[in-house]
Short mmCIF file of C-alpha atoms and ligand atoms in Angstrom, two decimals:
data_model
loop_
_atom_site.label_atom_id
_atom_site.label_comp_id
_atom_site.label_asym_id
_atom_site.label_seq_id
_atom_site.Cartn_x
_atom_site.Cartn_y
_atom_site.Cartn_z
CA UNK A 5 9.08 -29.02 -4.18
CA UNK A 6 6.61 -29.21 -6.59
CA UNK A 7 2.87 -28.88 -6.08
CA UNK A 8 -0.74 -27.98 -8.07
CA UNK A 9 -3.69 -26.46 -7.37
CA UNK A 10 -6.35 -27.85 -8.60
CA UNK A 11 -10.26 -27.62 -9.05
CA UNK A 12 -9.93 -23.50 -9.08
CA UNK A 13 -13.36 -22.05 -9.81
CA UNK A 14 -12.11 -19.09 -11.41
CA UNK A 15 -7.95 -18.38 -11.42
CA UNK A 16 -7.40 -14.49 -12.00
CA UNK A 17 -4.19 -14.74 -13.07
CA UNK A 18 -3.29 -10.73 -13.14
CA UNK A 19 -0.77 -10.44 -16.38
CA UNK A 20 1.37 -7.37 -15.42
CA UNK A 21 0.43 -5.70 -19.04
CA UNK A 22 -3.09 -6.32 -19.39
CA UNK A 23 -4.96 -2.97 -19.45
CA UNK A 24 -6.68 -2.75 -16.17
CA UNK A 25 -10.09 -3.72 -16.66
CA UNK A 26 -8.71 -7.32 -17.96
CA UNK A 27 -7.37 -9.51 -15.20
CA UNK A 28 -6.85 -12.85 -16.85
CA UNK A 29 -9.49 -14.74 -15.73
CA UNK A 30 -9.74 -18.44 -16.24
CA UNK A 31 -12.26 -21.30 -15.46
CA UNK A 32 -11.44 -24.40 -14.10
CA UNK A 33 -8.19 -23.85 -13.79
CA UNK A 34 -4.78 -25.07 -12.65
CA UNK A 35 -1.62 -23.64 -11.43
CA UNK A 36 1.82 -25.25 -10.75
CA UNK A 37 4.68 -24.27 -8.28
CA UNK A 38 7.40 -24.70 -8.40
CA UNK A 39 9.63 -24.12 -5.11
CA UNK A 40 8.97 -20.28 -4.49
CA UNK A 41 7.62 -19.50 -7.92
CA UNK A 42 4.37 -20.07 -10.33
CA UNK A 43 5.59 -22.58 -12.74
CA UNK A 44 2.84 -22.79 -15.00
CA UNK A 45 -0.98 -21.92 -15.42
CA UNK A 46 -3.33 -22.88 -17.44
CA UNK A 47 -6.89 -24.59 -17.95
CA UNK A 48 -7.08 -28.05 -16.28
CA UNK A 49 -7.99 -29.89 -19.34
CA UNK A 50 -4.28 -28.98 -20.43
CA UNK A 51 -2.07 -29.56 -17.43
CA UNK A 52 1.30 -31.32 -18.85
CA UNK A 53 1.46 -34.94 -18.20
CA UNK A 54 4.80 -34.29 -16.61
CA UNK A 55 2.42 -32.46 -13.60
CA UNK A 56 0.18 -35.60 -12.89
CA UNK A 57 2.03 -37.40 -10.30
CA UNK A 58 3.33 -33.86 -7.91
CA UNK A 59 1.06 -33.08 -5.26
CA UNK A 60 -1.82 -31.89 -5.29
CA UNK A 61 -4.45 -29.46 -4.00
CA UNK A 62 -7.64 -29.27 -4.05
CA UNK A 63 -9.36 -25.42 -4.65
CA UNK A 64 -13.27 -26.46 -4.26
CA UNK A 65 -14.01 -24.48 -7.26
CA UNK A 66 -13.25 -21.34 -5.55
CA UNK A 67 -11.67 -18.32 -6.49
CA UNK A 68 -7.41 -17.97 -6.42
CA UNK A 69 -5.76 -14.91 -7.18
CA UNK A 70 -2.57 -13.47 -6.73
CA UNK A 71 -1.39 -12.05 -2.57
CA UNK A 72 -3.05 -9.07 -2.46
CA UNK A 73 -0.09 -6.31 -2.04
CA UNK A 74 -1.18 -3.32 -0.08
CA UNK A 75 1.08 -0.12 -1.58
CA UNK A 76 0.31 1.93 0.85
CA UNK A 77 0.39 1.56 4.95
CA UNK A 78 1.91 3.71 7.68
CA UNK A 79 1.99 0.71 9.53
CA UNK A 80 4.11 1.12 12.50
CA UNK A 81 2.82 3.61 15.17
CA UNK A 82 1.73 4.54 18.57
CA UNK A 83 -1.42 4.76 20.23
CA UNK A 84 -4.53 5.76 18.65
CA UNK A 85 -6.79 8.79 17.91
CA UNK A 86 -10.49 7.47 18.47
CA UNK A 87 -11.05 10.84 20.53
CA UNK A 88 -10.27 12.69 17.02
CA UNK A 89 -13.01 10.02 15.52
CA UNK A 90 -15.66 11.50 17.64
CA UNK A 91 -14.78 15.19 16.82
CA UNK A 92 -14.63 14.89 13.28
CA UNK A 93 -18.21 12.74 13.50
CA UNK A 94 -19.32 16.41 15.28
CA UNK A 95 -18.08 18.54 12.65
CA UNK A 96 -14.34 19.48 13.00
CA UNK A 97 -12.23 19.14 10.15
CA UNK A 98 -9.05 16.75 9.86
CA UNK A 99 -7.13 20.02 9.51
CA UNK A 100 -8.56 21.78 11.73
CA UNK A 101 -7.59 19.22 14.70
CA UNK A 102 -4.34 19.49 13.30
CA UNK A 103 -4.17 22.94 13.04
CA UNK A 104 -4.77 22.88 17.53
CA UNK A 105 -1.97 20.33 17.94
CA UNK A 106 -3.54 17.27 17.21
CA UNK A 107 -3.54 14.90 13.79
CA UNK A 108 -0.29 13.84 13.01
CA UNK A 109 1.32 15.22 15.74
CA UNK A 110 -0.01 13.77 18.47
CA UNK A 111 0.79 10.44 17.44
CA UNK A 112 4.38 11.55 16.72
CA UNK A 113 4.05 12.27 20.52
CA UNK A 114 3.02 8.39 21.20
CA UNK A 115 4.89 7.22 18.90
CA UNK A 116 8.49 8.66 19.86
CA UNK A 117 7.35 7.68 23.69
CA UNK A 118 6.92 3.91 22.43
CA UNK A 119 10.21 1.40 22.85
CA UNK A 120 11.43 -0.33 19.30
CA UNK A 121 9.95 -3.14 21.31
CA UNK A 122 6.18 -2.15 21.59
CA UNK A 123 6.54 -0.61 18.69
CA UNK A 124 7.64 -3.81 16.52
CA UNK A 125 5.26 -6.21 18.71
CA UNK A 126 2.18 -3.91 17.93
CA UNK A 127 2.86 -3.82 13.87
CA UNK A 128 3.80 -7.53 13.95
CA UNK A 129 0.02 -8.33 15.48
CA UNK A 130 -1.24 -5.83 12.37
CA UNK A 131 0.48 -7.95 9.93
CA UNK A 132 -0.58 -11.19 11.72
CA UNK A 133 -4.41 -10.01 10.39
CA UNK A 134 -3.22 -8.49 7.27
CA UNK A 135 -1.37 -11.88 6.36
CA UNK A 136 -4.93 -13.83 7.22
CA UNK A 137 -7.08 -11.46 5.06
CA UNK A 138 -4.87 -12.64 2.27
CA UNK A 139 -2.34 -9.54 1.85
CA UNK A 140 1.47 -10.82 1.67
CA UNK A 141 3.04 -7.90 0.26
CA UNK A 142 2.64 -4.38 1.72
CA UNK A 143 4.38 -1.06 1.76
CA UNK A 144 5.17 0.64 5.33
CA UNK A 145 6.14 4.05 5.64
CA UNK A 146 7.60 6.08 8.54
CA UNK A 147 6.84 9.76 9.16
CA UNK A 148 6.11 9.36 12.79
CA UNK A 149 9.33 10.03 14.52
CA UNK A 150 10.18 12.69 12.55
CA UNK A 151 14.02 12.96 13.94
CA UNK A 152 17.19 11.55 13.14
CA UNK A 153 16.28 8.96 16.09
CA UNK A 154 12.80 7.62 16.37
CA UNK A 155 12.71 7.85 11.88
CA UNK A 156 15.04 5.13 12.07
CA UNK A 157 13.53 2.93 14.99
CA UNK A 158 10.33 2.75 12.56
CA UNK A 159 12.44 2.11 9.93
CA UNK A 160 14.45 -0.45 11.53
CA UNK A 161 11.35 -2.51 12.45
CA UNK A 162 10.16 -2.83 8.81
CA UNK A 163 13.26 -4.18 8.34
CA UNK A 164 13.01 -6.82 11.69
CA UNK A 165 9.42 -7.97 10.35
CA UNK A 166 10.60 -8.05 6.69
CA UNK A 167 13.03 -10.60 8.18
CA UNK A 168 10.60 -12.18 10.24
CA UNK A 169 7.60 -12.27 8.81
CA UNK A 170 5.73 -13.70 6.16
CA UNK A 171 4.62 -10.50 4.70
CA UNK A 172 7.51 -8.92 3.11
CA UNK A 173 8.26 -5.17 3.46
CA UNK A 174 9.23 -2.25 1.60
CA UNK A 175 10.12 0.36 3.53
CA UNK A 176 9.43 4.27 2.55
CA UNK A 177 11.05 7.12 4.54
CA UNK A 178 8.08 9.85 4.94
CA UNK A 179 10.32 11.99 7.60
CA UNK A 180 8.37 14.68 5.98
CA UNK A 181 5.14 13.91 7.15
CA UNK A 182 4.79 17.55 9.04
CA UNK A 183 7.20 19.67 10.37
CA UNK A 184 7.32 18.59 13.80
CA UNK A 185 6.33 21.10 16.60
CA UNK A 186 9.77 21.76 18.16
CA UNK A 187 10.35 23.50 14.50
CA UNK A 188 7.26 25.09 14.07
CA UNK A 189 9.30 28.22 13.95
CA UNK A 190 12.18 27.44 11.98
CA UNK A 191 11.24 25.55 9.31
CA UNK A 192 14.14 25.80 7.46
CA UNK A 193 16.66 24.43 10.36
CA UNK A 194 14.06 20.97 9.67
CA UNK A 195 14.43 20.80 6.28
CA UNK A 196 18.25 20.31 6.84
CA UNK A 197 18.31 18.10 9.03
CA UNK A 198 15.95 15.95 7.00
CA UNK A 199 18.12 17.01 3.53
CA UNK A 200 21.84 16.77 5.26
CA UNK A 201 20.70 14.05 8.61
CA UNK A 202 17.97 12.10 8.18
CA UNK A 203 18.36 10.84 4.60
CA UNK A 204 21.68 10.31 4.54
CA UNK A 205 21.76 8.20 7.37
CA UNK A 206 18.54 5.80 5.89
CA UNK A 207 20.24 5.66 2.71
CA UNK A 208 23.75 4.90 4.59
CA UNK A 209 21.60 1.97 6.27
CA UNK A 210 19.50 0.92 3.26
CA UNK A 211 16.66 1.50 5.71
CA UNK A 212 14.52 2.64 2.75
CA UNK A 213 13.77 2.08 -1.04
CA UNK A 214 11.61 5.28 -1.20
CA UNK A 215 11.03 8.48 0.47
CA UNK A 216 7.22 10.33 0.80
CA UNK A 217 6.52 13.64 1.05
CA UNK A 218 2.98 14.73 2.62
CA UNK A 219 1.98 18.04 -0.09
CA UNK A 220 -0.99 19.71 1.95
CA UNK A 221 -1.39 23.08 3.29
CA UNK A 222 -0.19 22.37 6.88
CA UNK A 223 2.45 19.46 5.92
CA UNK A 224 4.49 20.75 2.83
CA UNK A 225 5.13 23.07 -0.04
CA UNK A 226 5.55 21.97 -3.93
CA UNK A 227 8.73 23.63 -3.72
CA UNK A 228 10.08 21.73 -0.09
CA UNK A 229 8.91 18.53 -1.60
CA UNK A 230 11.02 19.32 -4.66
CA UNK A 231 13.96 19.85 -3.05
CA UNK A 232 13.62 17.00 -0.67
CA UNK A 233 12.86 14.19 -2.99
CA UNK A 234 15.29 15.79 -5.23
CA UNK A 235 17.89 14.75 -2.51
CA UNK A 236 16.31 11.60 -2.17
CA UNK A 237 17.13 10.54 -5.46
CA UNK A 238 20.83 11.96 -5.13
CA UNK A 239 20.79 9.34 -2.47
CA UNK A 240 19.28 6.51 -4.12
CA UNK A 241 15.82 6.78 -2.44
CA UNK A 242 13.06 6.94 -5.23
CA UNK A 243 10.15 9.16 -4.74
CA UNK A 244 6.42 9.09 -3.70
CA UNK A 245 4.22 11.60 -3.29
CA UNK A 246 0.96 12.20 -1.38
CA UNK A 247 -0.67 14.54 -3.53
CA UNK A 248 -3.95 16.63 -3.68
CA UNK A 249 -5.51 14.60 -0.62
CA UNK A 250 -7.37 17.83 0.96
CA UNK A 251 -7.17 20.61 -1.69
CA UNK A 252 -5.63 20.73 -5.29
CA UNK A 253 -2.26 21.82 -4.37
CA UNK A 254 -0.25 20.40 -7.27
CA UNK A 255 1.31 17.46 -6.29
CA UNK A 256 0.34 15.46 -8.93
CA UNK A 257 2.34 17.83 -10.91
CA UNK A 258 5.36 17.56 -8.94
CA UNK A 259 5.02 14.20 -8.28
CA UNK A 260 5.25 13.43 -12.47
CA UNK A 261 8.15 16.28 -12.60
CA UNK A 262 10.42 14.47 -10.04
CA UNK A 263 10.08 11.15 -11.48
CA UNK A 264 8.05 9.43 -8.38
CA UNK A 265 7.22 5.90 -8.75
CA UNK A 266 3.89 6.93 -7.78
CA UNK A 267 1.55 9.93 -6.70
CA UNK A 268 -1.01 8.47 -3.89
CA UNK A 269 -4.60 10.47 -2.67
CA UNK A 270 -5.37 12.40 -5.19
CA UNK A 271 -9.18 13.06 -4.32
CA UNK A 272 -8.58 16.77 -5.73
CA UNK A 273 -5.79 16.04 -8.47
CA UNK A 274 -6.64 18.27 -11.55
CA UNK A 275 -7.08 17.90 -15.00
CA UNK A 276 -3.67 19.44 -15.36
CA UNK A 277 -2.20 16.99 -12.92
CA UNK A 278 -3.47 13.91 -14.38
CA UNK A 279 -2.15 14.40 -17.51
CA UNK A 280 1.38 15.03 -15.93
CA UNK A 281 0.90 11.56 -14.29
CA UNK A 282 -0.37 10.06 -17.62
CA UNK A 283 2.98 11.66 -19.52
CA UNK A 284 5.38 10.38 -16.80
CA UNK A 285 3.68 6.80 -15.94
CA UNK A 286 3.25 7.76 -12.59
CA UNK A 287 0.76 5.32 -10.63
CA UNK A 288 -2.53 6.54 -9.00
CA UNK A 289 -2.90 5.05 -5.53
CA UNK A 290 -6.25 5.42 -4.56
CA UNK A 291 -6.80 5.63 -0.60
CA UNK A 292 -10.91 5.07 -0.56
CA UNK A 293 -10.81 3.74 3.34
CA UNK A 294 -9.35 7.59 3.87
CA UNK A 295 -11.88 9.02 1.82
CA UNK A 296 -14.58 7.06 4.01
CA UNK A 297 -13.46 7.97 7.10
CA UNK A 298 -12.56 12.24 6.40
CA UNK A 299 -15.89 12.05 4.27
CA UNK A 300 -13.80 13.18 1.21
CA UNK A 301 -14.25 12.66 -1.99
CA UNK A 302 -12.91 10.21 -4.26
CA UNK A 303 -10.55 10.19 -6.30
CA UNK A 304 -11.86 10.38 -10.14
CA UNK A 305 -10.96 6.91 -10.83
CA UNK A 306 -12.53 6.35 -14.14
CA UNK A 307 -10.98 10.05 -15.72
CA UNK A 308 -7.60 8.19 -14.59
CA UNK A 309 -8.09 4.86 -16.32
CA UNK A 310 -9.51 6.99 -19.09
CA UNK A 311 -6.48 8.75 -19.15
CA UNK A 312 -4.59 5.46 -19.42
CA UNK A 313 -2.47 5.90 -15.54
CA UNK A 314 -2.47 2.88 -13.76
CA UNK A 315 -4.57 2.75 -10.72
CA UNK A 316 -3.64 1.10 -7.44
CA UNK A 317 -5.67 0.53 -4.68
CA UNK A 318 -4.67 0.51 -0.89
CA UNK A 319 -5.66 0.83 2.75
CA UNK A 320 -3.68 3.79 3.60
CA UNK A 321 -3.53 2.19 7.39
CA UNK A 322 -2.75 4.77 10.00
CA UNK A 323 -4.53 5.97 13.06
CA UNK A 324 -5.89 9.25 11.99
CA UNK A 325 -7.36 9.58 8.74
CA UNK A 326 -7.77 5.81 7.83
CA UNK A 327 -7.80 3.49 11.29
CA UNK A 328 -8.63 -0.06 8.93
CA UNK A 329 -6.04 -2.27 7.05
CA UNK A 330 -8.74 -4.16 6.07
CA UNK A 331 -8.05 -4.38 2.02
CA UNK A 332 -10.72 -6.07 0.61
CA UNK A 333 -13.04 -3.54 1.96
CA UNK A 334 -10.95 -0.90 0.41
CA UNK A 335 -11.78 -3.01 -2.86
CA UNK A 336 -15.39 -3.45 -2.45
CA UNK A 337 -14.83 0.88 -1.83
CA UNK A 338 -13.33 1.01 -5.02
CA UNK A 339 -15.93 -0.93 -6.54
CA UNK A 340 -18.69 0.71 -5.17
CA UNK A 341 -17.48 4.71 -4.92
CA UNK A 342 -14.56 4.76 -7.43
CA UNK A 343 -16.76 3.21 -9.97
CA UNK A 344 -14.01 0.49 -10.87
CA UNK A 345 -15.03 -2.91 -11.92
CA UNK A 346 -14.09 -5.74 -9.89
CA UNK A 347 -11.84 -6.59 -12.27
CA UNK A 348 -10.05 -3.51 -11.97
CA UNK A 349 -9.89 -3.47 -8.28
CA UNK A 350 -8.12 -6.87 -8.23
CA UNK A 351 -5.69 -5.48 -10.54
CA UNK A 352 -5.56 -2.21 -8.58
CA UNK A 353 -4.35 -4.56 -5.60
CA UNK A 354 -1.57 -6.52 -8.08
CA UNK A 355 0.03 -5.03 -10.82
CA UNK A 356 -1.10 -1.40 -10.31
CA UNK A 357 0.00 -1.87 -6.26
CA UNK A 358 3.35 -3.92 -7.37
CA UNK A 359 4.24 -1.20 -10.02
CA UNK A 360 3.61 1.37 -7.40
CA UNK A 361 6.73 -0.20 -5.50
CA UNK A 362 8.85 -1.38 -7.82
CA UNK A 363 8.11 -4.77 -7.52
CA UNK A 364 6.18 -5.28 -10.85
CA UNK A 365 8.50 -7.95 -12.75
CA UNK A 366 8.14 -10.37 -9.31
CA UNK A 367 5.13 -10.20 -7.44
CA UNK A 368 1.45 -9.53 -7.70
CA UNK A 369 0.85 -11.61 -11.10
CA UNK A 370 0.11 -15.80 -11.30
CA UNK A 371 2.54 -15.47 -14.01
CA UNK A 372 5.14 -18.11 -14.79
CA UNK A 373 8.28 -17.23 -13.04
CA UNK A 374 6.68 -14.76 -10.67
CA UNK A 375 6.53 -15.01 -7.01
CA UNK A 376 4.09 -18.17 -5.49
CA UNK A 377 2.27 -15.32 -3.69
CA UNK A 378 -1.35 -16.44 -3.84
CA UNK A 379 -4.88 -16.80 -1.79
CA UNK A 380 -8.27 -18.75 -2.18
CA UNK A 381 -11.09 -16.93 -1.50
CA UNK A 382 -13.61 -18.63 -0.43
CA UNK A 383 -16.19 -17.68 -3.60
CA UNK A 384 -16.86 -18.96 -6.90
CA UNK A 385 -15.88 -15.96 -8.55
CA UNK A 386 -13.75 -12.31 -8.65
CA UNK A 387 -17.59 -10.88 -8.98
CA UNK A 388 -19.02 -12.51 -6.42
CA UNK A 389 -16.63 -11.96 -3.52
CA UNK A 390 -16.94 -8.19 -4.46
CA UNK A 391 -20.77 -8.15 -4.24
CA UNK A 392 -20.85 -10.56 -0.81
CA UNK A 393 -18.96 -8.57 1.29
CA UNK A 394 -17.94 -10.77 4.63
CA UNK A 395 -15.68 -10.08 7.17
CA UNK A 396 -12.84 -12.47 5.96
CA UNK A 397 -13.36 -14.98 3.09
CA UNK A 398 -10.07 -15.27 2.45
CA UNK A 399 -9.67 -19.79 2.91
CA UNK A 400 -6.04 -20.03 2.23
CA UNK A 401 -2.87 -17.86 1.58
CA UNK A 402 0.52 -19.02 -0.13
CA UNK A 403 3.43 -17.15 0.64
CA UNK A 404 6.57 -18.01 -1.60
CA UNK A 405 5.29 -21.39 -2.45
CA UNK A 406 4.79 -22.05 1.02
O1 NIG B 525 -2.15 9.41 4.22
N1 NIG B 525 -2.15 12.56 4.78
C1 NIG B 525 -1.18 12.33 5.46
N2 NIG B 525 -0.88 11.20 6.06
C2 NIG B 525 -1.82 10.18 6.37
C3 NIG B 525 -2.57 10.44 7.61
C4 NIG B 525 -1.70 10.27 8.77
C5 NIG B 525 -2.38 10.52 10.07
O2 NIG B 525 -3.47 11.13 10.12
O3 NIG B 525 -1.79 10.09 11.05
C6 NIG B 525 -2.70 9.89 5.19
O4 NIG B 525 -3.92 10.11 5.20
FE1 FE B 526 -0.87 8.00 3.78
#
């Protein structure tokens, strides 16, 4: 089937190698699918006559841009931790809560005591909203079963929903999130059952296209995260790091020595660090909703851009350190506390967020051939629905042409 959009205010059409501050835009424009896939772009005033007679739509001169791809999500969990919300607000530190038995680990505890059922209902409501906001492409990691078992019943309902849902999925394997507590003293004996169990059995499934490793005082060493995504990519699995969230602890570093597709926090990431990302093309995902909510810095957005790495921006959904999968607003934080242009926020949420999964020659550009992945926003412009913040003004989203 063959349709056009017409009437488009602005079209930021998001070329996968425009430098980031340069996302394409064009006025009055027009864009063809074809089936699942952007046929052809282009002012208006020089749509082919072959394109008059297909059907059309009508864009009220309002903004359309690409489906916004969110690169970084633990999306599937139990319970909540509003109780640790309150004790932060009072002065207690995300580590420190962790540190007593709380953080991560108690929603391990939920999570583990939730069915594959609840567990898959809950995240399918979460991508209901996501899907509305205008997101159709997110990453979803595990890291909250953290054994052989209740890893793969997270992983397995990414891969129900990436079935059955809209949004498609791509699953990351973050079994070393912490070391649960039943190894608190035997750290070692967890470590081989992630190395020697656990990733040999998601790669044996195909449960997972990357695997995470959380590089923190409290979660992980340089050196465990070395040899686990080392393993990882003996199995196939592709690595990701989250790096220099809380202190500078050099996982940037790592995360450009092991070849990871992308190195994601980074509020303390050091000079040092960001030139290893710069040399290995490692991308920057930016977390600002986590940031907001642990009252953390930011990550030094504009030294990274300077530095020529490409920077993503995501939501970083989970229920402790970033409760929200509410991606525009992690936009307008980018904007606002990152000091990126609107321009490069859009592209943060594109190409930056598509390169940081691997999915950069498909989705998140209005390019010919790529993905019909796309939303009107109800604005005249990429500027203006950065600077009038409302709740959703997202009018219409296109999923693979549909
Ligand atoms: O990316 N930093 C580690 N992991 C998550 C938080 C997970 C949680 O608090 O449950 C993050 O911020
Ligand atoms: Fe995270």
């Amino acid at each position: 089937m063959r349709q056009v959009l017409e009437n488009i205010g602005e079209l930021a059409v998001c070329p996968p190698n425009n430098a980031q501050q340069d996302a394409g835009l064009i006025h009055d424009a027009a864009v063809v699918i074809e089936d699942q896939q952007i046929a052809w772009i282009g002012a208006a005033s020089a749509l082919p006559p072959a394109y008059h007679t297909s059907e059309k739509f009508d864009c009220g001169q309002r903004l359309v841009i690409p489906g916004l791809i969110d690169c970084h999500t633990h999306l599937c969990f139990g319970g909540w931790r509003d109780s640790e919300f309150e004790m932060r607000l009072g002065g207690r530190s995300y580590q420190d809560i962790q540190a007593a038995g709380g953080g991560i680990a108690s929603t391990v505890k939920a999570t583990r005591e939730s069915s594959k059922e609840a567990l898959h209902a809950r995240a399918r409501q979460f991508l209901d909203r996501m899907l509305q906001l205008g997101v159709t492409t997110i990453e979803a990691k595990s890291g909250y079963g953290l054994n052989v078992e209740d890893e793969i019943k997270q992983l397995e309902v990414y891969a129900a929903l990436d079935q059955s849902h809209d949004i498609d999925i791509v699953p990351t394997v973050l079994g070393a999130h912490v070391v649960p507590p039943e190894y608190a003293d035997d750290r070692e004996a967890y470590l081989t059952l992630l190395c020697e169990q656990l990733l040999p059995a998601v790669a044996e499934r195909d449960l997972a296209r990357f695997c995470d490793v959380f590089v923190e005082q409290g979660a992980y060493t340089v050196e465990e995260a070395q040899r686990i995504l080392t393993r990882a990519r003996e199995l196939g699995i592709q690595p990701k790091v989250h790096a220099d969230q809380l202190s500078d602890g050099g996982g940037a570093a790592l995360a450009a020595r092991v070849g990871a597709i992308s190195a994601d926090h980074l509020e303390y990431v050091s000079e040092a660090g960001m030139n290893a990302l710069a040399a290995a093309e490692t991308v920057a995902v930016s977390l600002p909703l986590a940031s907001l909510y642990l009252s953390e810095p930011y990550l030094p957005a504009r030294r990274l851009l300077q530095a020529g790495i490409r920077v993503a921006v995501a939501t970083d959904f989970n229920p402790g350190s970033a409760p929200s999968y509410h991606l525009p607003l992690a936009m307008l934080l980018a904007c606002v506390n990152q000091s990126m242009t609107p321009q490069e926020s859009l592209m943060g949420v594109t190409v930056a967020a598509a390169k940081a999964v691997g999915l950069e020659r498909s989705h998140g550009s209005l390019t010919p051939g790529y993905r019909a992945d796309l939303v009107i926003i109800d604005a005249p412009s990429l500027n203006h629905w950065m600077y009038h913040f409302q709740d959703n003004a997202c009018k219409a989203v296109m999923k693979s042409g549909r």
